[in-house]
Short mmCIF file of C-alpha atoms and ligand atoms in Angstrom, two decimals:
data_model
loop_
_atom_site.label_atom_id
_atom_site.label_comp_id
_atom_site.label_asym_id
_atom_site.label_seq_id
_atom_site.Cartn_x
_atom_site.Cartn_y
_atom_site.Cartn_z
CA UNK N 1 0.00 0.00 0.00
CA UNK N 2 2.83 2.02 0.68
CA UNK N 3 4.32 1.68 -2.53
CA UNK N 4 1.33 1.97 -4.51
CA UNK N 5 0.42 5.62 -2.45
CA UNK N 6 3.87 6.83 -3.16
CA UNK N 7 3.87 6.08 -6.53
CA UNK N 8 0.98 7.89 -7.27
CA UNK N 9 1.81 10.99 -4.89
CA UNK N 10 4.78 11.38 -6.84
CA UNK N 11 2.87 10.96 -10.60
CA UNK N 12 0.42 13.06 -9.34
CA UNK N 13 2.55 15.99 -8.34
CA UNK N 14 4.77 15.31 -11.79
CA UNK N 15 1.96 15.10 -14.23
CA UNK N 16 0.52 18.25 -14.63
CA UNK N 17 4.05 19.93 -15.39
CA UNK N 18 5.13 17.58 -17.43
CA UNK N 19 2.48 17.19 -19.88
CA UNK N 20 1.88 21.08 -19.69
CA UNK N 21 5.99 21.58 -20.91
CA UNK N 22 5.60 18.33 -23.22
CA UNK N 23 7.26 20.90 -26.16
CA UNK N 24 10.09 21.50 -24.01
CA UNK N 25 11.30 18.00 -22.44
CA UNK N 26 9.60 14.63 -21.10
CA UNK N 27 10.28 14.14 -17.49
CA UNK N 28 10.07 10.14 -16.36
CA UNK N 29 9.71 11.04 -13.09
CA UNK N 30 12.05 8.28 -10.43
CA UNK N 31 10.41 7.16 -7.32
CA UNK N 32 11.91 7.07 -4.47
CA UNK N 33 10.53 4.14 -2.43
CA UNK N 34 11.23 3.66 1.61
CA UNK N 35 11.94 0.32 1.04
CA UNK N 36 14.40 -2.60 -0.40
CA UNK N 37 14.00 -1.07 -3.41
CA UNK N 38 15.90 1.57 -3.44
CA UNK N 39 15.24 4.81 -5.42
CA UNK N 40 15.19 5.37 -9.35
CA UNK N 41 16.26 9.00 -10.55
CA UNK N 42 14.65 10.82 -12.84
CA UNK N 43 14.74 10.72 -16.52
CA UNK N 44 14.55 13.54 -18.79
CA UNK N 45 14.40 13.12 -22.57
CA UNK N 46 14.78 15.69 -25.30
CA UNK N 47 13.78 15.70 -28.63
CA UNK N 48 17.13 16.42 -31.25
CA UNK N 49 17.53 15.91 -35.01
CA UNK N 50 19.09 12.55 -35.17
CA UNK N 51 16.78 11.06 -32.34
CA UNK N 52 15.71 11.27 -28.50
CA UNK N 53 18.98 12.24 -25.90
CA UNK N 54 17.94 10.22 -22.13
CA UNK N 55 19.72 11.88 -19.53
CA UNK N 56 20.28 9.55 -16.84
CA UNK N 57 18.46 5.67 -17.20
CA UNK N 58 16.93 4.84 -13.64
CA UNK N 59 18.00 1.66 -11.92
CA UNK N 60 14.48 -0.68 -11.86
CA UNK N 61 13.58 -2.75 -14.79
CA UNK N 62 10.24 -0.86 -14.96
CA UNK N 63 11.69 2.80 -15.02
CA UNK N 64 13.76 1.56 -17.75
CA UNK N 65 10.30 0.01 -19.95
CA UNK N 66 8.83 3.63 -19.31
CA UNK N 67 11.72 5.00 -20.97
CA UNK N 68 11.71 2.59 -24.26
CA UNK N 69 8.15 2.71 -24.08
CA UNK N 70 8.28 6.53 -24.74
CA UNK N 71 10.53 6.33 -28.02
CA UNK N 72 8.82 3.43 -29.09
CA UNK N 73 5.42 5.86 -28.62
CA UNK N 74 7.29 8.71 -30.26
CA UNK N 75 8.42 6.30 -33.34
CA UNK N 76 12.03 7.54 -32.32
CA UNK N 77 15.31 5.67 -31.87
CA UNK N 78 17.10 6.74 -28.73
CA UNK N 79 20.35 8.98 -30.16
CA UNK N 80 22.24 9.34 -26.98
CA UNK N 81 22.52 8.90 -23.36
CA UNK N 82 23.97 11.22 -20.92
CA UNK N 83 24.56 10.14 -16.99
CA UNK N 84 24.13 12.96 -14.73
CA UNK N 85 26.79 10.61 -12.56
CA UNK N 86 27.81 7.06 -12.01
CA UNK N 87 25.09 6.55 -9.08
CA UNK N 88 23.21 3.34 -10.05
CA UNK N 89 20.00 4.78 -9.47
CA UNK N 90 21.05 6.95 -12.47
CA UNK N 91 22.50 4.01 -15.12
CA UNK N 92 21.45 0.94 -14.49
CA UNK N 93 19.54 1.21 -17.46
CA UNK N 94 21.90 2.24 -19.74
CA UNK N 95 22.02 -1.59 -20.51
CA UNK N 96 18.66 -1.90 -20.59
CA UNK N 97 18.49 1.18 -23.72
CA UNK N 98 21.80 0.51 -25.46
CA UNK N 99 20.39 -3.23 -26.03
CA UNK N 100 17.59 -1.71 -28.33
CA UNK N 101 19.52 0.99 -29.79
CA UNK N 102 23.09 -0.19 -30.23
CA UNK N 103 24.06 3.05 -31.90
CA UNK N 104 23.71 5.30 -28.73
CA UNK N 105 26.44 6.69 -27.50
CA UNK N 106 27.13 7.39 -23.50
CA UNK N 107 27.98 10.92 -22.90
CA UNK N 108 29.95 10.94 -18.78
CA UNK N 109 32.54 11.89 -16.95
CA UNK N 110 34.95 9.64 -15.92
CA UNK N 111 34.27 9.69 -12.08
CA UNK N 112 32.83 5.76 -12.68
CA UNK N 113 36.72 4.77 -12.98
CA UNK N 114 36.78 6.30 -9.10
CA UNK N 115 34.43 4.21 -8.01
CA UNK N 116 34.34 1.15 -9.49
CA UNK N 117 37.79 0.96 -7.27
CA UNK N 118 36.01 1.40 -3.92
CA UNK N 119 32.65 2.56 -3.45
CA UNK N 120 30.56 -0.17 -6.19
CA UNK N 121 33.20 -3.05 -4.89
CA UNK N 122 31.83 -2.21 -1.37
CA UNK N 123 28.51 -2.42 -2.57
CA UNK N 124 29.09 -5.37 -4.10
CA UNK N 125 29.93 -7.60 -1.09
CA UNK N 126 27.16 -5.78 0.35
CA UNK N 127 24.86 -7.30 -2.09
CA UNK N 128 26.91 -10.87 -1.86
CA UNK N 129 25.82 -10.96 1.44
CA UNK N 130 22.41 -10.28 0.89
CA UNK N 131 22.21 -12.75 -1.69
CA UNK N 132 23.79 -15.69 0.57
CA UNK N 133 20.65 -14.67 3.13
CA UNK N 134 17.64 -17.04 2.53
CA UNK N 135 15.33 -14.01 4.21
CA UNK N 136 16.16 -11.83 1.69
CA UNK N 137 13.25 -11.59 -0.77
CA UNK N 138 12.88 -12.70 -4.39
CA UNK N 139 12.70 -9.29 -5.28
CA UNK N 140 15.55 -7.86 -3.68
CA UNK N 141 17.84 -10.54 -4.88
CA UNK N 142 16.82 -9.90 -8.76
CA UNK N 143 17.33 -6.08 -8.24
CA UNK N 144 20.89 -7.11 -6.71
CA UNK N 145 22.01 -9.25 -9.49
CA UNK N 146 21.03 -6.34 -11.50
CA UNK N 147 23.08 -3.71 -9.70
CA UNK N 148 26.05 -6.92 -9.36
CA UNK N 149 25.75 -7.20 -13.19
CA UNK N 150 27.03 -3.54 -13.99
CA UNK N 151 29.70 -3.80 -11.53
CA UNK N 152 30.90 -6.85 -12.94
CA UNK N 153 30.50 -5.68 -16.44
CA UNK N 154 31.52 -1.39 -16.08
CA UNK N 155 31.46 -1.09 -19.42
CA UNK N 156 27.91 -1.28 -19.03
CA UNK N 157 28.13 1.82 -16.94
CA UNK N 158 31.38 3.60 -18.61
CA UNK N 159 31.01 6.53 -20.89
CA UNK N 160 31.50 5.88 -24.63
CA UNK N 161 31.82 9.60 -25.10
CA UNK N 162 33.90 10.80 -22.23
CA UNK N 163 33.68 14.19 -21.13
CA UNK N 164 36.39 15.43 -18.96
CA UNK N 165 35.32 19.77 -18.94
CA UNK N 166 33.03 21.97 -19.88
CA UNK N 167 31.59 22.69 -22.92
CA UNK N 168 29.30 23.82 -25.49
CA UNK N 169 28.58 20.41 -27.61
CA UNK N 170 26.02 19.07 -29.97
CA UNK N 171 24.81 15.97 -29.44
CA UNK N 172 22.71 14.01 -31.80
CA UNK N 173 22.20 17.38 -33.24
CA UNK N 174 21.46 19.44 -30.67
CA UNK N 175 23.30 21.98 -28.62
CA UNK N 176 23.72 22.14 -24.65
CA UNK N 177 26.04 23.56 -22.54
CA UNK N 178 27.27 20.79 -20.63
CA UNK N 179 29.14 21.52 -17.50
CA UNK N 180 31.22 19.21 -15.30
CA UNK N 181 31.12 19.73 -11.41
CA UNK N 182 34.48 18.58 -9.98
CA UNK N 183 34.30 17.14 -6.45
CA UNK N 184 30.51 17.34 -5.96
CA UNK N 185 27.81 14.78 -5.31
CA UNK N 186 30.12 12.74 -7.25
CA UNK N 187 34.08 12.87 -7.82
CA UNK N 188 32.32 14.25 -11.29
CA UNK N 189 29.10 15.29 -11.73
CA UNK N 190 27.36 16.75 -15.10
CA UNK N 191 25.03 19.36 -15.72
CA UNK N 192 23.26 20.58 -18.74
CA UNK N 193 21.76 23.53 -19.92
CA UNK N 194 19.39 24.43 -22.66
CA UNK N 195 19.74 27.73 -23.34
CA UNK N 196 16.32 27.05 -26.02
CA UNK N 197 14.16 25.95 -23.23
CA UNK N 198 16.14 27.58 -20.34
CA UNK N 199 15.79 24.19 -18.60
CA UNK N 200 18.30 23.20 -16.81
CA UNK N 201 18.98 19.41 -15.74
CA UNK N 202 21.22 18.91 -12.69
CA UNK N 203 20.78 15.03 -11.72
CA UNK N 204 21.61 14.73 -7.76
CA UNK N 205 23.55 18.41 -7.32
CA UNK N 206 19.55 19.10 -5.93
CA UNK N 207 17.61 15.93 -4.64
CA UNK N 208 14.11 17.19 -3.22
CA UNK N 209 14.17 15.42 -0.20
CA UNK N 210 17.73 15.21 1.24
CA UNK N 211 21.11 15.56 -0.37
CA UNK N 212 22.47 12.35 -1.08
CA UNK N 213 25.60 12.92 0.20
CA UNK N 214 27.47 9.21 0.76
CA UNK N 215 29.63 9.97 -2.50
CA UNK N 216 29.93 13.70 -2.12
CA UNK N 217 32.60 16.72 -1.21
CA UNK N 218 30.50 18.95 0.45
CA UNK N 219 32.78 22.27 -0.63
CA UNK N 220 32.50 21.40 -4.00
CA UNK N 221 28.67 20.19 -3.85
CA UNK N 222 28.05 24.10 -2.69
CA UNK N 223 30.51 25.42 -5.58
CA UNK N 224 28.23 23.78 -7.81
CA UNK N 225 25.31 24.99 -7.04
CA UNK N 226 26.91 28.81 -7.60
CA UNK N 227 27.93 27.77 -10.95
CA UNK N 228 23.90 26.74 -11.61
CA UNK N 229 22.60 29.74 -10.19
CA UNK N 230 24.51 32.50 -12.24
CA UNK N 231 22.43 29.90 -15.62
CA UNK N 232 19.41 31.95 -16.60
CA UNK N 233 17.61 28.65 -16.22
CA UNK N 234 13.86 29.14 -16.08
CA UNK N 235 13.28 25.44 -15.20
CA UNK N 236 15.39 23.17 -13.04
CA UNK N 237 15.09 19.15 -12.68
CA UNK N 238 16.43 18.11 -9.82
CA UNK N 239 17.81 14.28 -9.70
CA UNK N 240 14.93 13.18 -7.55
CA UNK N 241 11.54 14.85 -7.22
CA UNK N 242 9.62 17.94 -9.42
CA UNK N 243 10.75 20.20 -11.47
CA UNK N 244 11.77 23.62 -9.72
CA UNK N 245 11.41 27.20 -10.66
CA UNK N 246 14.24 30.04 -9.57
CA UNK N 247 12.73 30.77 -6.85
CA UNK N 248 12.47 26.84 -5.23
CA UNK N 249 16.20 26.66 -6.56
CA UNK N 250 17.36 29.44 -4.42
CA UNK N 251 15.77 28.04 -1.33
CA UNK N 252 17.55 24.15 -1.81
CA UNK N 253 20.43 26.12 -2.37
CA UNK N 254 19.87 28.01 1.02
CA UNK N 255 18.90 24.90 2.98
CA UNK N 256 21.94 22.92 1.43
CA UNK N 257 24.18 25.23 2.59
CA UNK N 258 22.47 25.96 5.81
CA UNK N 259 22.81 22.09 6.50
CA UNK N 260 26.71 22.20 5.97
CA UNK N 261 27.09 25.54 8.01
CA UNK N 262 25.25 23.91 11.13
CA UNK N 263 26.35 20.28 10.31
CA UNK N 264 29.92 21.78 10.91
CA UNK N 265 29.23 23.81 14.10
CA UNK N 266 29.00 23.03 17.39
CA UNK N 267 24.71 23.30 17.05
CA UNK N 268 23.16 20.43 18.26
CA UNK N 269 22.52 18.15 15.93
CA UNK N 270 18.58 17.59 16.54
CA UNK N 271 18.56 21.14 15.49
CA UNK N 272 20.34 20.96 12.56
CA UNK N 273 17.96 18.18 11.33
CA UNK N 274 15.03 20.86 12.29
CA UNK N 275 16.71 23.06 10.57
CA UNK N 276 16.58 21.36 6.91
CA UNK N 277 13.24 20.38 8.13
CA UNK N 278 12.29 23.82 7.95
CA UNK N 279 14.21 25.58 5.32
CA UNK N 280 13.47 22.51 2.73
CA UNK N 281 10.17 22.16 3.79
CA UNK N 282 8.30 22.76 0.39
CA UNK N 283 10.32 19.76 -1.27
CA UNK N 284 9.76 17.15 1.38
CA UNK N 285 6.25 15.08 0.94
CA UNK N 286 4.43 13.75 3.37
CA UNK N 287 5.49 9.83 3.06
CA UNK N 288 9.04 11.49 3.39
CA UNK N 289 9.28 13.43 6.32
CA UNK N 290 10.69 10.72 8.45
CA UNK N 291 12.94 9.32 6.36
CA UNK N 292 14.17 13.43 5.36
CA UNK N 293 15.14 13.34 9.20
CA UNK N 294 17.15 10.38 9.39
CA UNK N 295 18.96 10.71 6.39
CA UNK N 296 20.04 14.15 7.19
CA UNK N 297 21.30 13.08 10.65
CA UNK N 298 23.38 10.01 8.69
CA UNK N 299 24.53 12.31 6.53
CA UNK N 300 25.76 15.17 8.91
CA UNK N 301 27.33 11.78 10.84
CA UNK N 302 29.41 10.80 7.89
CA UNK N 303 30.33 13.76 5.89
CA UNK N 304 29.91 17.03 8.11
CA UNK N 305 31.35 15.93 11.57
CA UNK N 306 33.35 12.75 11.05
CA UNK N 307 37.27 12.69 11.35
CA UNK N 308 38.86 15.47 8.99
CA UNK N 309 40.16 12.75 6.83
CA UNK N 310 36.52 10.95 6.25
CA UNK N 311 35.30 14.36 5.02
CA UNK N 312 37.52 14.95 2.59
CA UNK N 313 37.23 11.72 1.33
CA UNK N 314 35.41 12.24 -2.11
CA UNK N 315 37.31 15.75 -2.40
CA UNK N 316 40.32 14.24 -4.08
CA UNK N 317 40.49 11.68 -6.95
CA UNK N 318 39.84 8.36 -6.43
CA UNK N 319 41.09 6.19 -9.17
CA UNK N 320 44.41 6.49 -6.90
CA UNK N 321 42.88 4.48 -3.24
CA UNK N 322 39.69 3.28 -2.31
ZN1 LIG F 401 20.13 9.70 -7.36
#
C-alpha cells in the first residue's frame, strides 16, 4: 500500500508539469521508495535531429520500460545517453536502452573509474551478502544481481563519449552547454543547460528530499550549485523529485548550505535536522518526512562531523585508493 500511495503521490505531483511543458522535455519522473527497493532518478528526454537524448536511465527494470516505451510511442530511436553521474540509481539502465539501440552513444565523466575501485566493490559484497541470506526476498535478490551485473560488467556503466570539462557540444544534433562539477555529489558530476528551453537538468547536485551525500565533497557540492545559479535557467530538474522554478532553486540552495554551516558547528545536531526540516520544507512530501530526518542526521554523521580525513574523502580523486 505504501508503494502503490507513493507512486501515485509522486505521478500526481509530476503530471501536470510535465504534460503542460511536453514541447520542451519529457520528465520520467524516479520514485523514491522507503523500502528494499531503493530509489530510481529521474529521466529527462529531449527531442534532437538525429533522435531522443535520455539523460540519466533509472536503476528498476520498470523505469527503464517507461523510458523505451516513450521512443517506441514517439516512433524515435534513442540517439544518446547522458549520466548525470555514475550513481546506479542513475544508469542501471543504460544496458537496458543501449540493447535496443546499439548506436547510442554514453555521454559521462569519468568519475565511474573512481568508483568502481572502492565505493561499487563495497557495494558489491554488500549485495553478496544479501544474496547468501535465505530471508532476503525474491525481489531484492533480482534487483541485486542487477546492480552486481554492472559492476561486474563497467562497461555497461562507462562513458562511450567521455567528457572530462566543460563545454558547449552538440549531441545528436542538438546543442547544450554541458558543464562538469568537480568534487561534488560525485568525484564528477554533469550538468546541462538548454539555453532554447532555459531548462536546466542537474541530476543529484539538488535531490528534493535530502542531499544524497554518501559519494559527495561537500565544498565542492556548494561550488556547484553557484555555478547553476549564475544559468538563466527558467526550469530546473532536480535528480529526484519535481521540477523547480528560480525561486524553489534558491531556497535548496539556502537549505543545502544551511545544513553544511550547522552540520559543521558546534549546534546540536537535533537542530540541525530541524533546521533542513524547515528551510526545505516545500520539497519534502508527506510519506518522506521521516525518512528526510534520518537521512540528514546520517549524513551530517558521515560527511559534516566525522574525522577530517573521512570528510575529505570524495574531495580528491579516487582512481588512486579506495
Ligand atoms: Zn540519485
Amino acid at each position: 500500500m505504501i508503494k502503490l500511495g507513493l507512486a501515485l503521490a509522486v505521478l500526481a505531483s509530476i503530471a501536470p508539469a510535465a504534460s503542460a511543458r511536453a514541447e520542451l522535455y519529457h520528465l520520467i519522473p524516479g520514485r523514491v521508495p522507503l523500502d528494499w527497493q531503493g530509489p530510481d532518478g529521474n529521466s529527462i528526454i529531449f527531442d534532437a535531429p538525429n533522435g531522443l537524448i535520455v539523460i540519466d536511465t533509472g536503476r528498476s527494470p520498470m523505469h527503464a520500460q517507461a523510458i523505451i516505451d516513450y521512443a517506441r510511442a514517439r516512433r524515435r530511436p534513442i540517439a544518446a545517453i547522458l549520466n548525470s553521474h555514475w550513481h546506479l540509481d542513475h544508469t542501471t539502465g543504460n544496458a537496458d536502452l543501449r540493447a535496443l539501440y546499439p548506436k547510442a552513444d554514453v555521454y559521462a565523466t569519468t568519475a565511474i573509474e573512481g568508483a568502481l575501485v572502492g565505493f561499487l566493490g563495497r557495494g558489491r559484497a554488500q549485495a553478496d551478502k544479501l544474496l547468501a541470506d535465505p530471508k532476503t526476498p525474491e525481489g531484492q535478490k533480482a534487483q541485486m544481481l542487477r546492480g552486481r551485473d554492472r559492476i561486474d560488467h563497467p562497461d555497461k556503466l562507462r562513458p562511450t563519449r567521455p567528457i572530462l570539462r566543460s563545454a558547449r557540444m552538440t549531441i545528436a544534433g542538438r546543442t547544450f552547454d554541458v558543464r562538469v562539477a568537480p568534487f561534488a555529489a560525485s568525484e564528477a558530476d554533469l550538468w546541462l543547460y538548454d539555453r532554447r528551453t532555459k531548462v536546466a537538468v542537474v541530476g543529484d547536485l539538488v535531490v528534493d528530499i535530502v542531499p544524497f551525500m554518501d559519494s559527495a565533497c561537500p565544498d565542492g557540492w556548494a561550488r556547484a550549485l553557484t555555478e547553476i545559479e549564475k544559468v538563466p535557467f527558467r526550469t530546473l530538474i532536480p535528480g529526484h523529485g519535481a521540477p523547480m522554478s528560480r525561486a524553489d532553486f534558491g531556497q535548496w540552495k539556502l537549505a543545502y548550505e544551511n545544513l553544511l554551516k550547522c552540520g559543521r558547528s558546534t549546534a546540536d545536531k537535533a537542530s540541525c535536522v530541524a533546521g533542513w526540516r524547515h528551510d526545505a520544507a516545500r520539497f519534502i512530501d508527506e510519506a518522506h518526512q521521516q525518512y528526510a530526518s534520518e537521512a540528514a542526521e546520517y549524513y551530517i554523521d558521515t560527511r559534516l562531523r566525522s574525522s577530517a580525513a573521512e570528510q575529505q574523502k570524495y574531495c580528491k580523486p579516487l582512481t588512486a585508493s579506495s
